mmCIF file with all atom_site columns, C-alpha atoms in Angstrom:
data_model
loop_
_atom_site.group_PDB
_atom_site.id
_atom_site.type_symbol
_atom_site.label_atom_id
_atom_site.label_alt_id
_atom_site.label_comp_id
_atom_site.label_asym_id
_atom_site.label_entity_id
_atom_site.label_seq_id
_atom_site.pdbx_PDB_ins_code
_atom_site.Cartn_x
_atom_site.Cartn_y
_atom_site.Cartn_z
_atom_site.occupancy
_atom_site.B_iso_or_equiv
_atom_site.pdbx_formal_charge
_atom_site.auth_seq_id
_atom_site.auth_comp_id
_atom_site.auth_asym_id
_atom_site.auth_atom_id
_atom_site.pdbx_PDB_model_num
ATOM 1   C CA . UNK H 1 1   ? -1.850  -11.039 46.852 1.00 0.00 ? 23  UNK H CA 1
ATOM 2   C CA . UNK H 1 2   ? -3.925  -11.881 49.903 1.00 0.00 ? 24  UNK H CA 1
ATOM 3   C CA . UNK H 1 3   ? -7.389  -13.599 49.743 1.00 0.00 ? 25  UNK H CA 1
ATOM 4   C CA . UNK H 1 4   ? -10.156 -14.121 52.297 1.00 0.00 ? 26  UNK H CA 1
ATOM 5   C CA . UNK H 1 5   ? -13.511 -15.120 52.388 1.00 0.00 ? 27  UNK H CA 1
ATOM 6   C CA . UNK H 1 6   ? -13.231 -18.106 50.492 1.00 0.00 ? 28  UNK H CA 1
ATOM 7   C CA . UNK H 1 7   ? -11.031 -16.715 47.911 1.00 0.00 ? 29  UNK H CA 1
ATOM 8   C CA . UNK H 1 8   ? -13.933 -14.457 46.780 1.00 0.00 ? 30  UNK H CA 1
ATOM 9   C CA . UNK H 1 9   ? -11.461 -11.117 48.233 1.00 0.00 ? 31  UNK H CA 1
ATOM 10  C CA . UNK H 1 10  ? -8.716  -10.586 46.618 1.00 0.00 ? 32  UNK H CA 1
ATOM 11  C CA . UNK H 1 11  ? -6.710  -7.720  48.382 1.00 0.00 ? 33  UNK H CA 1
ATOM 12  C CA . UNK H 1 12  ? -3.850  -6.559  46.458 1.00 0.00 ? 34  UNK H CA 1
ATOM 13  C CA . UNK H 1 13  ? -0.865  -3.322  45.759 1.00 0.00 ? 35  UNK H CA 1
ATOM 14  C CA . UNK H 1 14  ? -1.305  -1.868  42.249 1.00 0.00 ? 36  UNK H CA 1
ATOM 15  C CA . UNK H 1 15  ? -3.063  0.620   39.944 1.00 0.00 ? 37  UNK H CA 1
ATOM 16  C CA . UNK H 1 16  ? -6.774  0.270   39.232 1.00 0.00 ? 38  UNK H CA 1
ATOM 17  C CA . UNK H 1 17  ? -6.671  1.281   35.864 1.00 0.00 ? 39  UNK H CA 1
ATOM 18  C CA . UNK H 1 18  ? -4.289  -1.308  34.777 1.00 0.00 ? 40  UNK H CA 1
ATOM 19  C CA . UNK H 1 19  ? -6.981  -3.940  35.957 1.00 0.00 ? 41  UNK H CA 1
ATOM 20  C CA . UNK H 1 20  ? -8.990  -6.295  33.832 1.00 0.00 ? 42  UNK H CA 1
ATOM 21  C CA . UNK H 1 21  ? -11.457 -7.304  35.856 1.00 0.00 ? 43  UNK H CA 1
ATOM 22  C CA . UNK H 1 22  ? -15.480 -7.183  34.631 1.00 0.00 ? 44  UNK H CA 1
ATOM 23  C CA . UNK H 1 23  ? -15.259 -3.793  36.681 1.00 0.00 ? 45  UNK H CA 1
ATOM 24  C CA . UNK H 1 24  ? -13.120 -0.988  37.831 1.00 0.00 ? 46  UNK H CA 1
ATOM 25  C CA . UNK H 1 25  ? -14.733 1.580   40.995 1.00 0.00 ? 47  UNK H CA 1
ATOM 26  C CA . UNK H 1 26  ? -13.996 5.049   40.405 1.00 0.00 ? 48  UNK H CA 1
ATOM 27  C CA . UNK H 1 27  ? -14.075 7.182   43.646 1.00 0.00 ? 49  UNK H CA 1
ATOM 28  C CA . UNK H 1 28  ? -15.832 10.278  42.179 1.00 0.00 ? 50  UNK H CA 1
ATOM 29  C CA . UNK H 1 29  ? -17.073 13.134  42.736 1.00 0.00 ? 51  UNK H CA 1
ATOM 30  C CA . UNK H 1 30  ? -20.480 14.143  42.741 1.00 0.00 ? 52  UNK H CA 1
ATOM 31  C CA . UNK H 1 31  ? -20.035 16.498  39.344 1.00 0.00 ? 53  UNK H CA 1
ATOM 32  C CA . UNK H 1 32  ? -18.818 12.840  37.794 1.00 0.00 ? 54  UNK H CA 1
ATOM 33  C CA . UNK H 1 33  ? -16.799 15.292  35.306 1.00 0.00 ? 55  UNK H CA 1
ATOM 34  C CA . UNK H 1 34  ? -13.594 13.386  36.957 1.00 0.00 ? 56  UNK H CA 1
ATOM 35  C CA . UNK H 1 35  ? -10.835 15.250  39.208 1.00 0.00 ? 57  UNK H CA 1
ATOM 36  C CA . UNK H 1 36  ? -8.238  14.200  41.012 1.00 0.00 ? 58  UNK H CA 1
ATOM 37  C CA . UNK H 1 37  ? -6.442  10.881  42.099 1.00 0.00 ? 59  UNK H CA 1
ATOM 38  C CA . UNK H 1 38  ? -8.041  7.370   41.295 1.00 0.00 ? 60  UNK H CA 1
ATOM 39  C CA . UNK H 1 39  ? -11.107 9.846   39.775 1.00 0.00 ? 61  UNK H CA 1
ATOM 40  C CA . UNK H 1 40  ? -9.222  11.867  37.306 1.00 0.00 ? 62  UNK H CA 1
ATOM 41  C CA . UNK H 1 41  ? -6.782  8.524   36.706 1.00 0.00 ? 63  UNK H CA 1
ATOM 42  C CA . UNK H 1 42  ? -9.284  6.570   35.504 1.00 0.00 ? 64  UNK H CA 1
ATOM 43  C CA . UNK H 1 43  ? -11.074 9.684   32.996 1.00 0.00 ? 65  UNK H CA 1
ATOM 44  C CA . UNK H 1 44  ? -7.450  10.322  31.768 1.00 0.00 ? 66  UNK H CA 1
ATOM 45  C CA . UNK H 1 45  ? -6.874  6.498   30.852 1.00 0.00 ? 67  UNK H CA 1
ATOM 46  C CA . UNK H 1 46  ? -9.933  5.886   30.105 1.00 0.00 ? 68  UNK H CA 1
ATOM 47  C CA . UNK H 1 47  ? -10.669 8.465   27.989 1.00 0.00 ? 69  UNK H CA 1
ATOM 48  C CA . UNK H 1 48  ? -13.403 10.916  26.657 1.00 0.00 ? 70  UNK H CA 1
ATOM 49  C CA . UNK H 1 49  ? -16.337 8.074   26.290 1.00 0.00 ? 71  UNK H CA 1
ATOM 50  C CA . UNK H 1 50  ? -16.441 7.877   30.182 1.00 0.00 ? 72  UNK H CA 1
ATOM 51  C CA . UNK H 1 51  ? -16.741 11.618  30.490 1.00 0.00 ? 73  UNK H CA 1
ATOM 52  C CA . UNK H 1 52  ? -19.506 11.257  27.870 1.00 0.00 ? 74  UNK H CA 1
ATOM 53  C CA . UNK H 1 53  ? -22.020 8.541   29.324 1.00 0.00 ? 75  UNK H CA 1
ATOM 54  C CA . UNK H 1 54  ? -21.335 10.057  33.094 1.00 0.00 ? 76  UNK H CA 1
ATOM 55  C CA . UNK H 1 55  ? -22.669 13.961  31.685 1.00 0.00 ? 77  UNK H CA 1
ATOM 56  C CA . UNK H 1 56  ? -25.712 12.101  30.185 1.00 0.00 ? 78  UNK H CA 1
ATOM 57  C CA . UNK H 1 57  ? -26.289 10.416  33.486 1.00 0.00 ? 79  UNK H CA 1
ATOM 58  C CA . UNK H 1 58  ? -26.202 14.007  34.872 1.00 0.00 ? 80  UNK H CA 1
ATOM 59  C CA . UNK H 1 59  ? -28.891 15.261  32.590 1.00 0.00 ? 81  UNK H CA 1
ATOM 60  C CA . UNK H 1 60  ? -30.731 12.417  32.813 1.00 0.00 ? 82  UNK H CA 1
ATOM 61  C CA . UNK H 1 61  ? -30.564 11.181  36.286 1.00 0.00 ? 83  UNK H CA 1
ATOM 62  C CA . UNK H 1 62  ? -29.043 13.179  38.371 1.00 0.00 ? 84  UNK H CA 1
ATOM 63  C CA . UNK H 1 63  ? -29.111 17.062  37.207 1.00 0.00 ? 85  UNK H CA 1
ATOM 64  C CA . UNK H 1 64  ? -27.880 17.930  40.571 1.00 0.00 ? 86  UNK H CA 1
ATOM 65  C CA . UNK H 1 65  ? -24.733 15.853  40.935 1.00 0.00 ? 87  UNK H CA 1
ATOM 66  C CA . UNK H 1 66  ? -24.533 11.880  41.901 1.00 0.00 ? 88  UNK H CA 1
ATOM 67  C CA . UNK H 1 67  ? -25.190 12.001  45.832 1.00 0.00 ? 89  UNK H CA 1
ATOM 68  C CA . UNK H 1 68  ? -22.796 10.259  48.286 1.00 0.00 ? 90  UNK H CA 1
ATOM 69  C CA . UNK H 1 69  ? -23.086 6.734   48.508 1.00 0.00 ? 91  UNK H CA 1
ATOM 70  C CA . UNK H 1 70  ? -24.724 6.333   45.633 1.00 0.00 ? 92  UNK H CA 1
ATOM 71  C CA . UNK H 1 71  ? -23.452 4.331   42.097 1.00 0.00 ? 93  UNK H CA 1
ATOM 72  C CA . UNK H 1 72  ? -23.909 4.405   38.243 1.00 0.00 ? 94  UNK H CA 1
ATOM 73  C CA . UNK H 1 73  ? -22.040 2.455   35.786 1.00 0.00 ? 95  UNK H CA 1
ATOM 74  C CA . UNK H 1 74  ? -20.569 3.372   32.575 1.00 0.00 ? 96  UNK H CA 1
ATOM 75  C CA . UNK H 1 75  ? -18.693 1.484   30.359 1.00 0.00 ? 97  UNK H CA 1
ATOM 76  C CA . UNK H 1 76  ? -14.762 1.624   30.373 1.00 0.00 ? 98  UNK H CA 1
ATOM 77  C CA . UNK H 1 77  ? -13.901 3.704   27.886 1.00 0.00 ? 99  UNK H CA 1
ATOM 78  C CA . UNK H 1 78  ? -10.060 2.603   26.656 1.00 0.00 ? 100 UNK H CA 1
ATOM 79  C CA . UNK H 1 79  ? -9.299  0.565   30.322 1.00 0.00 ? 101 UNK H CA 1
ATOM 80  C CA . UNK H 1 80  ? -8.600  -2.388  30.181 1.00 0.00 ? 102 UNK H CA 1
ATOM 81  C CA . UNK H 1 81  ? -11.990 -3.814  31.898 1.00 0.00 ? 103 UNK H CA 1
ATOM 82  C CA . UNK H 1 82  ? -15.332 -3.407  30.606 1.00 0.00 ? 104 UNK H CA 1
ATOM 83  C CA . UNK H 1 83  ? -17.302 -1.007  33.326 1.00 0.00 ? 105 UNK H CA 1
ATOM 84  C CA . UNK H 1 84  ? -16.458 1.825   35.524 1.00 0.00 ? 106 UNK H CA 1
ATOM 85  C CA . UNK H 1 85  ? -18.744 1.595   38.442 1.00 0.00 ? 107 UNK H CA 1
ATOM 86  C CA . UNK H 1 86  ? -18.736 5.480   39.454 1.00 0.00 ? 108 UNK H CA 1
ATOM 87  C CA . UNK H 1 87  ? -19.764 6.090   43.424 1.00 0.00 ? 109 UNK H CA 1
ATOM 88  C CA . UNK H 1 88  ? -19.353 8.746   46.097 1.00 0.00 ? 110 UNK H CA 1
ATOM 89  C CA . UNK H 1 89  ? -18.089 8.951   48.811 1.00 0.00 ? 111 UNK H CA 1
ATOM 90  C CA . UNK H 1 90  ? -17.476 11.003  51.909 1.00 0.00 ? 112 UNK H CA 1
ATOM 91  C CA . UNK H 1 91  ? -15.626 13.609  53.231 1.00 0.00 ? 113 UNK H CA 1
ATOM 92  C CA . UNK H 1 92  ? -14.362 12.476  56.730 1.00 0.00 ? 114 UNK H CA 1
ATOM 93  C CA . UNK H 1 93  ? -15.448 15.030  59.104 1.00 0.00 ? 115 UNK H CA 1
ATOM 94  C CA . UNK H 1 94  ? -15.635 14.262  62.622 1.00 0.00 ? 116 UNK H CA 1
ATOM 95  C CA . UNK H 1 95  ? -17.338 10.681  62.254 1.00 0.00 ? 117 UNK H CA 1
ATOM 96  C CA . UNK H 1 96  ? -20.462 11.564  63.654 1.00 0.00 ? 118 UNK H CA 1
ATOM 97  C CA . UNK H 1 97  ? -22.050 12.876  60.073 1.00 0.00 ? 119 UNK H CA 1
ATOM 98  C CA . UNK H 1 98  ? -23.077 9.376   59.420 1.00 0.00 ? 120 UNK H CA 1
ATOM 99  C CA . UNK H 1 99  ? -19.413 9.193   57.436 1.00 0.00 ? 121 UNK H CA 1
ATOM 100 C CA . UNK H 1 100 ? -19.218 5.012   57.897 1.00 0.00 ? 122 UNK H CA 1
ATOM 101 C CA . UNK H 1 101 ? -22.517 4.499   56.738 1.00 0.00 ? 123 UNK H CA 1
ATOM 102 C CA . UNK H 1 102 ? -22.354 6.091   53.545 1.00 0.00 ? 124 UNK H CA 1
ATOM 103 C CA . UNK H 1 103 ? -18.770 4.536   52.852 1.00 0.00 ? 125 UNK H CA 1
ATOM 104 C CA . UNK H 1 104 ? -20.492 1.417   53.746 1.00 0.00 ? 126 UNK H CA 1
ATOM 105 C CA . UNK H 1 105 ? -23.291 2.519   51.061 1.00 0.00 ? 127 UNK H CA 1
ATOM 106 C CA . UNK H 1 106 ? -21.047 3.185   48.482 1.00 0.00 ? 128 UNK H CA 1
ATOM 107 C CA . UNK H 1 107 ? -19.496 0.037   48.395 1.00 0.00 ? 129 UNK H CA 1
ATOM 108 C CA . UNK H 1 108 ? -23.062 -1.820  48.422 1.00 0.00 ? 130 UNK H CA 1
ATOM 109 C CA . UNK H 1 109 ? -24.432 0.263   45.895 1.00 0.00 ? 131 UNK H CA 1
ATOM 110 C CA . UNK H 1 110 ? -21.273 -0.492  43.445 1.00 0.00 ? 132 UNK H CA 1
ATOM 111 C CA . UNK H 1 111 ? -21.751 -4.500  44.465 1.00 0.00 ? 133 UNK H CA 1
ATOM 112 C CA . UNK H 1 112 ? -25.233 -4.281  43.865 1.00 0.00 ? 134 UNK H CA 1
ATOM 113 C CA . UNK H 1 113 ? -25.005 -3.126  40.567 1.00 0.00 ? 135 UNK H CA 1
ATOM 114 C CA . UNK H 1 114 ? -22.101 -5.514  39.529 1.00 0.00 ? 136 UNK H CA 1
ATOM 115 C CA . UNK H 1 115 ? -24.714 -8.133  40.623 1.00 0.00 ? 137 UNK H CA 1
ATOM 116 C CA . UNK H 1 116 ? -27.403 -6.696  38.464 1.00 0.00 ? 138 UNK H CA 1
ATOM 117 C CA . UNK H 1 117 ? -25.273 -6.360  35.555 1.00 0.00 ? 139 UNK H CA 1
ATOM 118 C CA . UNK H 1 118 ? -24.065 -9.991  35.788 1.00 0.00 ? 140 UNK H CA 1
ATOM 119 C CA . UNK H 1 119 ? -20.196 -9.191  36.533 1.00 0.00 ? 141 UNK H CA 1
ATOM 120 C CA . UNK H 1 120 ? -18.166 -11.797 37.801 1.00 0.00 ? 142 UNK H CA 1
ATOM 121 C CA . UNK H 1 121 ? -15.499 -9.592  39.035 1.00 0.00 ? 143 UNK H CA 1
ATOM 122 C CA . UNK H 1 122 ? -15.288 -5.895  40.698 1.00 0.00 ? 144 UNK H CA 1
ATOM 123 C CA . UNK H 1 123 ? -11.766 -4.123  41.543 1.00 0.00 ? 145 UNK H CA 1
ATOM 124 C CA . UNK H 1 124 ? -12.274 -1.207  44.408 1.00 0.00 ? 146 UNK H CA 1
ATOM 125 C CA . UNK H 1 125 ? -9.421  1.489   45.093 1.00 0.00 ? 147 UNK H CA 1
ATOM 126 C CA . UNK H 1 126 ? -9.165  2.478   48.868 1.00 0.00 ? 148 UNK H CA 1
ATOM 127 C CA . UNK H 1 127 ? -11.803 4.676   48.675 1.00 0.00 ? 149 UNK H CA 1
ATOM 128 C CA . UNK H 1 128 ? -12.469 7.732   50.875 1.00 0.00 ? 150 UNK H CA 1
ATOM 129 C CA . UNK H 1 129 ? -9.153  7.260   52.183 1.00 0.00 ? 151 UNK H CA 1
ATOM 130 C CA . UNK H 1 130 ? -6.888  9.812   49.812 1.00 0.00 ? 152 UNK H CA 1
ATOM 131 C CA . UNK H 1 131 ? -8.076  13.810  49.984 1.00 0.00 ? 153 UNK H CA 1
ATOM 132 C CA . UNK H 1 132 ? -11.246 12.929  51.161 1.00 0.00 ? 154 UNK H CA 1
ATOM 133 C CA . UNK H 1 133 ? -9.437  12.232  54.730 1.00 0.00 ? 155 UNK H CA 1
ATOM 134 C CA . UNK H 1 134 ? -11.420 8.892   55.898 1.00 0.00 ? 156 UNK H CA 1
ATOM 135 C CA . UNK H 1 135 ? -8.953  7.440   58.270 1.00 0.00 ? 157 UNK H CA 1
ATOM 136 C CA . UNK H 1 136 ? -7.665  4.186   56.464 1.00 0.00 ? 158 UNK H CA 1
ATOM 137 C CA . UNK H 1 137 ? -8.164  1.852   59.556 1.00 0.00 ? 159 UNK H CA 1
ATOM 138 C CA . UNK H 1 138 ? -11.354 3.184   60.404 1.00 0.00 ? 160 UNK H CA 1
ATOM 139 C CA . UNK H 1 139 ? -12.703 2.770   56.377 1.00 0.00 ? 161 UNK H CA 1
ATOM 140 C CA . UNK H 1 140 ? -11.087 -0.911  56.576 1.00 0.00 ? 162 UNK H CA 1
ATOM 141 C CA . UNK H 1 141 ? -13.159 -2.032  58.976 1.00 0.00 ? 163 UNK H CA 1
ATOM 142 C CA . UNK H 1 142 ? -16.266 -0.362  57.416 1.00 0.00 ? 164 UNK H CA 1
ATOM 143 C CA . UNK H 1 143 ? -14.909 -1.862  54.471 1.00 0.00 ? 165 UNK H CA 1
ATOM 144 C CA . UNK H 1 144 ? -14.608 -5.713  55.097 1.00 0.00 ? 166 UNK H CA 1
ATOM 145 C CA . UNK H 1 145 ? -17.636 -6.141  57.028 1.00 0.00 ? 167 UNK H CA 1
ATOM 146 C CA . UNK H 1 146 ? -19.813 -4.653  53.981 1.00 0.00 ? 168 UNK H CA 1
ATOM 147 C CA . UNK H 1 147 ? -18.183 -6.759  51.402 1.00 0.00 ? 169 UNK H CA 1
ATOM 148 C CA . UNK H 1 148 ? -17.757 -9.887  53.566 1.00 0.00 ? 170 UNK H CA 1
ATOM 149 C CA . UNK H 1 149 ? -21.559 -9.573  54.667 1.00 0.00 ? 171 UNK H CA 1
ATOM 150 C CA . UNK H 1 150 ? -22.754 -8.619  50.700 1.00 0.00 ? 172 UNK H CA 1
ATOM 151 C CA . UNK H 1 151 ? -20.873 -11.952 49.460 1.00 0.00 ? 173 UNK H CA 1
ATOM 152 C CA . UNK H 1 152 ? -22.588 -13.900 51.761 1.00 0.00 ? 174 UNK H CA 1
ATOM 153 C CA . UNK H 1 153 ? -25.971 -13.124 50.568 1.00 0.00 ? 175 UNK H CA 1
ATOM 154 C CA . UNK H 1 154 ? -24.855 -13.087 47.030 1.00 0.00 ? 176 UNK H CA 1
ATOM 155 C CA . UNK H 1 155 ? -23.210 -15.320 44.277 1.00 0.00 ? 177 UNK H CA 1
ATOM 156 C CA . UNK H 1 156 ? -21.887 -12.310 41.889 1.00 0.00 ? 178 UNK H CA 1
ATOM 157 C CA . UNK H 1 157 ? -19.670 -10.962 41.812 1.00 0.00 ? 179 UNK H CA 1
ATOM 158 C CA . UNK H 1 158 ? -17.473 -14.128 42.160 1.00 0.00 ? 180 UNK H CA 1
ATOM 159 C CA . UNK H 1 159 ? -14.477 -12.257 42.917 1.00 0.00 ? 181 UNK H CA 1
ATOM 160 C CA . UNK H 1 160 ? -13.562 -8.904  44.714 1.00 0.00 ? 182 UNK H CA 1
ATOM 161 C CA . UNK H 1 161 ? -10.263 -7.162  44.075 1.00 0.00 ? 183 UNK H CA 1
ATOM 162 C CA . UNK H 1 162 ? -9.250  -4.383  46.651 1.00 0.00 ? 184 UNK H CA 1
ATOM 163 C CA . UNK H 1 163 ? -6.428  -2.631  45.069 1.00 0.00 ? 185 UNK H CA 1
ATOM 164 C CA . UNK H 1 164 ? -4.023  -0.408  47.233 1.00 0.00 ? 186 UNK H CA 1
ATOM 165 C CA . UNK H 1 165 ? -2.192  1.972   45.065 1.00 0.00 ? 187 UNK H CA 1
ATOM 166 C CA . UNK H 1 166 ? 0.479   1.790   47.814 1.00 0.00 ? 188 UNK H CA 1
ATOM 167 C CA . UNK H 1 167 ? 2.290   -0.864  50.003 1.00 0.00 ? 189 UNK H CA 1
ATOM 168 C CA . UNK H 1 168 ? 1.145   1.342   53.155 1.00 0.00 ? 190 UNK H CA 1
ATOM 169 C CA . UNK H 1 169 ? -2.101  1.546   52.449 1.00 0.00 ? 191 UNK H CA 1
ATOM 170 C CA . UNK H 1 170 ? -2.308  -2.616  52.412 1.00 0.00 ? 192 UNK H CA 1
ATOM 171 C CA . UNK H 1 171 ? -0.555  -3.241  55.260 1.00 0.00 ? 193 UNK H CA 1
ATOM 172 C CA . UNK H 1 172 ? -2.667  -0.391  56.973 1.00 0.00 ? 194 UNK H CA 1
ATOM 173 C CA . UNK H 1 173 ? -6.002  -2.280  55.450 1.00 0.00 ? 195 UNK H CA 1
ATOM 174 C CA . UNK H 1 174 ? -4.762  -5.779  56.090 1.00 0.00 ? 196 UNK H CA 1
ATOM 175 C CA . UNK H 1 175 ? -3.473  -5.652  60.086 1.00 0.00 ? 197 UNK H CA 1
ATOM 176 C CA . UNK H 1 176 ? -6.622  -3.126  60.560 1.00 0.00 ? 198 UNK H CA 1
ATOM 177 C CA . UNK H 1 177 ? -9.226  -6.388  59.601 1.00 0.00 ? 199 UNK H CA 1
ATOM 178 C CA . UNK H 1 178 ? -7.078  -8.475  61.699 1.00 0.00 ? 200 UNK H CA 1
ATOM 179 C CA . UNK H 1 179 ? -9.752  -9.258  64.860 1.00 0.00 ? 201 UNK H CA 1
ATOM 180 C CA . UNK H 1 180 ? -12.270 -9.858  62.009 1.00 0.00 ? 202 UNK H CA 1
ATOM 181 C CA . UNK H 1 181 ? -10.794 -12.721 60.752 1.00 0.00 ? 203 UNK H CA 1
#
């Protein structure tokens, strides 16, 4: 495991649903009915109480489907943490449909509400980066400079896990935030 920023990142290979950390960041899909990869990974372990609170969120607050780079939060269902922080994000196009700004969104909105909710600790998959086609060196960039510059204004969460379901996907993160450091 690699940390930065004072200890407060904690970048590391492994499976977001086996985490145990205050929160777990699903990568969903506007429809928040779950779906594939890290989305339909953490409905399947997680189970049908996740499913549950995210259609009442759709009746309630968003009828139309959770836009991109926004966040709700739901509990965990069976996972092993206590939250699932549900954002989404976007479809890579071309880069010039404001794609970087609403990864960058996504990832404040999820911090945000960890730090309203009082969570000490947050785990992110690479978000963005699987079907949705966001170029993993571009989206690491976009991705350490919103988290570095949210910790510095904030206190919670304490600690930020960035879990890469595979070894490439570190090593592509970690040498792609290597002039920021």
């Amino acid at each position: 495991m690699e940390t930065l920023l004072d200890g407060r990142l904690k970048i590391l290979q492994g499976d977001i649903t086996e985490c145990s950390t205050d929160a777990v960041v699903n990568a969903a899909n506007g429809s928040l009915r779950g779906g594939g990869g890290v989305d339909g990974a953490i409905h399947r372990k997680g189970g049908p109480d996740i499913l549950r609170e995210c259609m009442d969120i759709r009746q309630h607050r968003y009828p139309e489907g959770l836009p991109q780079g926004k966040a709700v939060i739901t509990s965990a269902g069976k996972l092993p943490s206590k939250y699932v922080i549900h954002t989404v994000s976007p479809v890579w196009k071309d880069g010039s449909k404001n794609e970087k700004e609403i990864l960058s969104m996504a990832y404040k909105n999820s911090l945000r509400i960890a730090t309203e909710t009082g969570l000490n600790s947050i785990a992110f998959p690479s978000i963005s980066t699987g079907v949705c086609g966001f170029p993993r060196d571009i989206a690491a960039s976009v991705v350490y400079k919103t988290i570095k510059n949210y910790l510095q204004k904030k206190s919670l969460p304490r600690e930020v896990y960035l879990v890469f379901y595979s070894e490439d996907d570190l090593n592509v993160f970690l040498s792609s935030i290597k002039s920021f450091l």
